Short mmCIF file of C-alpha atoms in Angstrom, two decimals:
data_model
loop_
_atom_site.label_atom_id
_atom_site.label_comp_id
_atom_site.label_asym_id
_atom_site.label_seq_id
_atom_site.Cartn_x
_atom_site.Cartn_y
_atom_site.Cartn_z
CA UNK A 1422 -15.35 13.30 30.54
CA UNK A 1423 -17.08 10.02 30.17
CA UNK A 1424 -16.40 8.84 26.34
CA UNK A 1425 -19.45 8.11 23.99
CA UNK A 1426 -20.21 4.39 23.23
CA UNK A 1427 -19.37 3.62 19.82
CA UNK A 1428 -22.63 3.32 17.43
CA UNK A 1429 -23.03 -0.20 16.84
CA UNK A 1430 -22.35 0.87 13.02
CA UNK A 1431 -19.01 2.62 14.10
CA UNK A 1432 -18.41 -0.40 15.38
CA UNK A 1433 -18.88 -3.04 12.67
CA UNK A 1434 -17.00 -0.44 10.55
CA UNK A 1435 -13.70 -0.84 12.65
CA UNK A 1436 -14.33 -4.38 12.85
CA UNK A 1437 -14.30 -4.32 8.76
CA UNK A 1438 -11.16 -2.17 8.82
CA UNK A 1439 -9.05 -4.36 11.23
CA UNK A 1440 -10.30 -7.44 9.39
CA UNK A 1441 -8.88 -5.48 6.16
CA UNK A 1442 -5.86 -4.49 7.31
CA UNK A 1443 -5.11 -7.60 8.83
CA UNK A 1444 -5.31 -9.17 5.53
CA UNK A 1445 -3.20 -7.01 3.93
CA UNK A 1446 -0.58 -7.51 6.87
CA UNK A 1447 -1.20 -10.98 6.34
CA UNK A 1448 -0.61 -10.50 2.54
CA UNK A 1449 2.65 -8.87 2.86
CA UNK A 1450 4.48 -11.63 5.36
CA UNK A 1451 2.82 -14.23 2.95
CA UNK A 1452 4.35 -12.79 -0.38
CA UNK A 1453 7.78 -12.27 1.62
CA UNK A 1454 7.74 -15.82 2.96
CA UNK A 1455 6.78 -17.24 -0.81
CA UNK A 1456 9.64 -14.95 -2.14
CA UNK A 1457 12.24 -16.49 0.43
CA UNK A 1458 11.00 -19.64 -0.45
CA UNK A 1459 11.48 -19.73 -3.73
CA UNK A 1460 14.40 -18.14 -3.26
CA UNK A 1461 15.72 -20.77 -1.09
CA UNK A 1462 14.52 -23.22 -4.02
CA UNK A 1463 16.28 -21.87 -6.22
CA UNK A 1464 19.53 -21.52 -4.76
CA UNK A 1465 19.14 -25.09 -3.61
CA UNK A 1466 18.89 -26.12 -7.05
CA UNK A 1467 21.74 -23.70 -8.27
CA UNK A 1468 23.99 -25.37 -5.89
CA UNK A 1469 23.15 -28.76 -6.64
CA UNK A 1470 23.23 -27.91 -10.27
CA UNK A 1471 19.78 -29.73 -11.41
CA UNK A 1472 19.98 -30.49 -14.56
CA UNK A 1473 16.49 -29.52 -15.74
CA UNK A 1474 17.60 -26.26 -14.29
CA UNK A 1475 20.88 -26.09 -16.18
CA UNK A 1476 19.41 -27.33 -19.33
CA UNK A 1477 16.63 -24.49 -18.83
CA UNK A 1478 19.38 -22.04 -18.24
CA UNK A 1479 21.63 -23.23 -21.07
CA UNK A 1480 19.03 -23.73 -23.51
CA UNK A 1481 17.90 -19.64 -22.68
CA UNK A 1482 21.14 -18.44 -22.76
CA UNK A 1483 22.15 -19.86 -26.59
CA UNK A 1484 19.20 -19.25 -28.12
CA UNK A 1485 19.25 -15.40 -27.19
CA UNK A 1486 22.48 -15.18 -27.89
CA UNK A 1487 22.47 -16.52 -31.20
CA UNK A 1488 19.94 -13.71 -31.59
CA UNK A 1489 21.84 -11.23 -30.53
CA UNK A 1490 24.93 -12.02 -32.39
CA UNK A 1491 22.33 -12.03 -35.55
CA UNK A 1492 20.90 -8.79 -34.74
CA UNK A 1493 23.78 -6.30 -33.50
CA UNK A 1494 21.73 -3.47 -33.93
CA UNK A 1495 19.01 -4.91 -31.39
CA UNK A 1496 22.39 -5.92 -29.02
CA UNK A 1497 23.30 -2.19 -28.99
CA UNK A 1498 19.31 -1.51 -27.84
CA UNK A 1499 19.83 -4.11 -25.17
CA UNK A 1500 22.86 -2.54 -23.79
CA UNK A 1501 21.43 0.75 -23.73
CA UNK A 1502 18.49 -0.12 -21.53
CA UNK A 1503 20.68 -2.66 -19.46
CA UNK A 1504 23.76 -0.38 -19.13
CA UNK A 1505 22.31 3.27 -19.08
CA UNK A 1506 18.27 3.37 -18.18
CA UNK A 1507 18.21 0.22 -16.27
CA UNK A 1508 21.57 0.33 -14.42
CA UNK A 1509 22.25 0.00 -10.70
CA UNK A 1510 23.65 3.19 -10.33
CA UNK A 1511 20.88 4.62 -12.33
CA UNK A 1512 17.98 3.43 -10.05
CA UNK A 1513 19.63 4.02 -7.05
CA UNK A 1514 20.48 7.37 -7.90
CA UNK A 1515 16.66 7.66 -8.73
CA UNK A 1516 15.69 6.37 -5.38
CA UNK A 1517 18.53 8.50 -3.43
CA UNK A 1518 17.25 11.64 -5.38
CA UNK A 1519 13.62 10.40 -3.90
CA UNK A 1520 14.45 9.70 -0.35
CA UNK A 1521 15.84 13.82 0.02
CA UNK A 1522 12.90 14.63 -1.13
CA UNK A 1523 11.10 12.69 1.51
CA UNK A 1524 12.92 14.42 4.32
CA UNK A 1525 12.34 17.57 2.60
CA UNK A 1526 8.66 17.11 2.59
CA UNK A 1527 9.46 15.84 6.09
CA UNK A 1528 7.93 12.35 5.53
CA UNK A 1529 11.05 10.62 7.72
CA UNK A 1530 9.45 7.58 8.33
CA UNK A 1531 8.91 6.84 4.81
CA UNK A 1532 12.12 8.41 3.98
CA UNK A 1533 14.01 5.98 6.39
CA UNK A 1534 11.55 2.88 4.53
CA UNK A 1535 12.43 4.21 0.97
CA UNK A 1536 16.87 4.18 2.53
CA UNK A 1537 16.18 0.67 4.59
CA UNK A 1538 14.66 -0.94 1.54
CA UNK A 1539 17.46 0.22 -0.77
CA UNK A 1540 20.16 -0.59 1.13
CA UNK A 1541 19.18 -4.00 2.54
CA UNK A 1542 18.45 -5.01 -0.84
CA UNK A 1543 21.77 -4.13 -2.30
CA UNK A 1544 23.76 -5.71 0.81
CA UNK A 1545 21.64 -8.84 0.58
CA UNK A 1546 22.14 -9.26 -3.10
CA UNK A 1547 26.02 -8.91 -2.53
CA UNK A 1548 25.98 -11.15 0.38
CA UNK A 1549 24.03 -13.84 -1.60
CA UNK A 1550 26.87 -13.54 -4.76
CA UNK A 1551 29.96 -13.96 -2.20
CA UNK A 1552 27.92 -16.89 -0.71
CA UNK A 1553 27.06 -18.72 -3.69
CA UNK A 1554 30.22 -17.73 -5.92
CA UNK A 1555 28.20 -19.20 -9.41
CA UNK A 1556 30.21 -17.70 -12.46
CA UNK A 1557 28.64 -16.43 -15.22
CA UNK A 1558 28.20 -17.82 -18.70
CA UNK A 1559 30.73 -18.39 -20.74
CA UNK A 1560 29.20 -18.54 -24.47
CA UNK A 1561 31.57 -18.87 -27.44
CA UNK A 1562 30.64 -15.80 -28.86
CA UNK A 1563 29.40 -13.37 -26.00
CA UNK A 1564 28.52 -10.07 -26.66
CA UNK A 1565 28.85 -8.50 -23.60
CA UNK A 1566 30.81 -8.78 -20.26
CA UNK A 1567 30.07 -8.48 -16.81
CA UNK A 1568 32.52 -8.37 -13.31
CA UNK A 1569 31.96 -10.49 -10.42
CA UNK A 1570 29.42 -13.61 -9.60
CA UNK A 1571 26.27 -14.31 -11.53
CA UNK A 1572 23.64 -15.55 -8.61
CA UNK A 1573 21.42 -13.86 -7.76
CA UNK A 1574 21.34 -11.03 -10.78
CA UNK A 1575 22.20 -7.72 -9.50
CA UNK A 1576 20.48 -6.11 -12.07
CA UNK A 1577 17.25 -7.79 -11.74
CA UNK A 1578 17.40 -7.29 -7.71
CA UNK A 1579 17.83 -3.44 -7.43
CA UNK A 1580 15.13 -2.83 -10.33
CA UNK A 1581 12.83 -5.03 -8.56
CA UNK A 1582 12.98 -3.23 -4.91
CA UNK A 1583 13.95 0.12 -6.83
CA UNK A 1584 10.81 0.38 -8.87
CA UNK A 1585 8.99 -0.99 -5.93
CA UNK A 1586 10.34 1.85 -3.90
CA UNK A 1587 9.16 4.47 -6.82
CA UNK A 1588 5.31 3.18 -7.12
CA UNK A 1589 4.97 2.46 -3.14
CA UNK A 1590 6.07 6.60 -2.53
CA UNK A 1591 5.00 7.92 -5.49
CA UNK A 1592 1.37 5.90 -5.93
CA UNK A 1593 -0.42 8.77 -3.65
CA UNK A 1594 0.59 11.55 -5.82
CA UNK A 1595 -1.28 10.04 -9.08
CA UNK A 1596 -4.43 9.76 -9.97
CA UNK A 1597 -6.12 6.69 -9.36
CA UNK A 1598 -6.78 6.55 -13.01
CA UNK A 1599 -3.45 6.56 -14.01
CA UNK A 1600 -2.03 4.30 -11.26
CA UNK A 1601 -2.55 1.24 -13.49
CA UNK A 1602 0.00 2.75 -16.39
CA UNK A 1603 2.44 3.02 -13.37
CA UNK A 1604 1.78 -0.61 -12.29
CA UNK A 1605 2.30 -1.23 -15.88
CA UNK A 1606 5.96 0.42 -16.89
CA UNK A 1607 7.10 -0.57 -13.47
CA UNK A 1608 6.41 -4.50 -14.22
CA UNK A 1609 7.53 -3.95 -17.67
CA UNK A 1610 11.22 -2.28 -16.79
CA UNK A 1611 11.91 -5.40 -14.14
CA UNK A 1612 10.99 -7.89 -16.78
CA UNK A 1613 13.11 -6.42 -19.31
CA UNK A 1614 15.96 -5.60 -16.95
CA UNK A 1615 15.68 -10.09 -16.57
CA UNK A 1616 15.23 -10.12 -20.53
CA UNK A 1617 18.02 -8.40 -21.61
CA UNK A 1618 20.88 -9.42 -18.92
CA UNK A 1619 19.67 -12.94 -20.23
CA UNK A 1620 20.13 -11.88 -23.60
CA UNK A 1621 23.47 -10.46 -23.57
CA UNK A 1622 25.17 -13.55 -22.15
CA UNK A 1623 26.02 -11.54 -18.75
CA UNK A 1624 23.66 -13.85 -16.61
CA UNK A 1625 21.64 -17.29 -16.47
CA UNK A 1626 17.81 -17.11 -16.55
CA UNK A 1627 18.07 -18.60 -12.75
CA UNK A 1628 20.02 -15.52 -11.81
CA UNK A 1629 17.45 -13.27 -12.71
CA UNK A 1630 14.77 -15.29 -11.42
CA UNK A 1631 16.55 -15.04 -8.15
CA UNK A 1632 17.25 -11.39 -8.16
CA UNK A 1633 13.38 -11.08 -8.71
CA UNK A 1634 12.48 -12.97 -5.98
CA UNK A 1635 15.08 -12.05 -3.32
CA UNK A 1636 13.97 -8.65 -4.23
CA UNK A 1637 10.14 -9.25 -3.67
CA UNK A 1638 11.06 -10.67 -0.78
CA UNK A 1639 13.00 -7.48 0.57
CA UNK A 1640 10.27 -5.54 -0.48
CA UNK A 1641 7.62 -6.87 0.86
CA UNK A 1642 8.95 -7.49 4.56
CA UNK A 1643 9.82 -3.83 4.71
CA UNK A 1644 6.32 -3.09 3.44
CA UNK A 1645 4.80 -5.08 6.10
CA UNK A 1646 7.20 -2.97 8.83
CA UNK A 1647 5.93 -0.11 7.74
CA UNK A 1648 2.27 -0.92 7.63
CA UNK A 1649 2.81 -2.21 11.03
CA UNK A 1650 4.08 1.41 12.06
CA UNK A 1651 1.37 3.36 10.46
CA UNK A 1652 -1.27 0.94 12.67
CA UNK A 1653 0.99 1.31 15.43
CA UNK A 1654 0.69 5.48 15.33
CA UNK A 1655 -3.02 5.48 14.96
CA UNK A 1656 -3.02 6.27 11.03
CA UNK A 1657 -5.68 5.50 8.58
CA UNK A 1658 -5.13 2.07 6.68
CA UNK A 1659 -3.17 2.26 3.84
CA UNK A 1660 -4.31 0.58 0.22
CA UNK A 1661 -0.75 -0.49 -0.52
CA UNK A 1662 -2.01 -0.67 -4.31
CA UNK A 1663 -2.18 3.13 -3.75
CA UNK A 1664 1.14 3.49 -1.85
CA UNK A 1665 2.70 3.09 1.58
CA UNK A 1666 1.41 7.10 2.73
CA UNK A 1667 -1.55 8.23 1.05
CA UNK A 1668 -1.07 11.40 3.04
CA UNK A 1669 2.60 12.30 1.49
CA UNK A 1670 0.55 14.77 -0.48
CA UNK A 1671 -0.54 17.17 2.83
CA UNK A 1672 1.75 19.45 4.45
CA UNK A 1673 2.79 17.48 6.93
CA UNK A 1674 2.48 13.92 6.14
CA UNK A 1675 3.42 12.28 9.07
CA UNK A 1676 1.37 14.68 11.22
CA UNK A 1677 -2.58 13.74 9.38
CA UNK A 1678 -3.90 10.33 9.11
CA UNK A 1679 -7.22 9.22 10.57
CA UNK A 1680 -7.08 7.50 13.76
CA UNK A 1681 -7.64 3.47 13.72
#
């Protein structure tokens, strides 16, 4: 059976789609390479100890923790967030929990994204400590204590490519009204994880900075991977603002999708 040519409108309106998604391909390897390059800066720097760096890092460092030392009440608030809500364990438990759903509503592709992301991003993070070996701050008063190296900040890493993980899944399921207040408290919880390991004395502004853009950078090639796949299997475009699988809401996720 002799396929019907494709109405000159059908065929403008592919054209537009594979000039969007190309973009948005495009888009992802872009903010990846921008995030390893800044990374890169920044470790450069680290290592060669610049001292408008240190002096920005110093500077940071004693002025929030005079603060804190002023304000113990607002310490104990710090910890809180930094040690309980915000902590590694926390979020990855969050995102573990999340990924058995995913192969219980039998999206394994997007289950195997949400694991690779994770992972990868934790392994990376330790790799870059035991590489760079930078020791934390030593203030004369500290009010709070940390184990191991200080570059980049494992804190600020894993809530970076953890909440990333959360909104990217989880995006389809909300409405598109209320995707924005999700945007919101996810950019909110990685800036104050940065704020308050800062703040206790437990890492260097750089650190975070770091673990923020190794993270993105994590994120984002993984993104592109997977947006590569769903072109590869003949699914419908994704709006990543929206999520990675707008169909995670059907049945059978993996199984729907318009074809490209």
């Amino acid at each position: 059976m002799t396929a019907r040519p494709a109405h000159p409108a059908e065929r403008r309106d592919r054209r537009d789609a594979d000039r969007r998604f190309g973009i948005r391909l495009f888009g992802s390897a872009a903010v990846a390479a921008v995030a390893a390059v800044l990374f890169g800066l920044l470790l450069v720097l680290v290592e060669s100890g610049w001292h408008p760096l240190r002096r920005l890092d110093a500077g940071a460092a004693g002025w929030l923790n005079r603060a804190a030392l002023d304000h113990p009440a607002w310490t104990g608030t710090l910890r809180f967030f930094s040690d309980v809500v915000w902590d590694p364990v926390t979020l990855r438990a969050a995102v573990a929990v999340l990924t058995l759903w995913l192969v219980h509503r039998r999206a394994w592709r997007l289950a195997a994204w949400s694991a690779v992301t994770a992972v990868a991003g934790g392994l990376i993070g330790l790799l870059a400590k035991t590489v760079v070996e930078r020791a934390r701050p030593a203030l004369p008063d500290p009010v709070a204590h940390a184990p191991g190296f200080s570059f980049p900040s494992g804190h600020a890493m894993t809530a970076t490519t953890s909440f990333a993980i959360l909104l990217l899944v989880l995006l389809p399921l909300v409405r598109p009204a209320l995707r924005p207040l999700f945007w919101a408290v996810a950019t909110v919880s990685v800036l104050g994880v940065g704020f308050t390991r800062v703040a206790l004395g437990v890492h260097w502004f750089s650190d975070v900075a770091g673990g923020w853009t190794l993270g993105l950078a994590v994120v984002a090639l993984t993104g592109w991977s997977f947006e590569a796949w769903r072109a590869d299997a003949g699914l419908g475009r994704a709006d990543v603002a929206g999520g990675l699988e707008p169909e995670l809401g059907d049945d059978d996720p993996e199984a729907t999708g318009t074809p490209s």
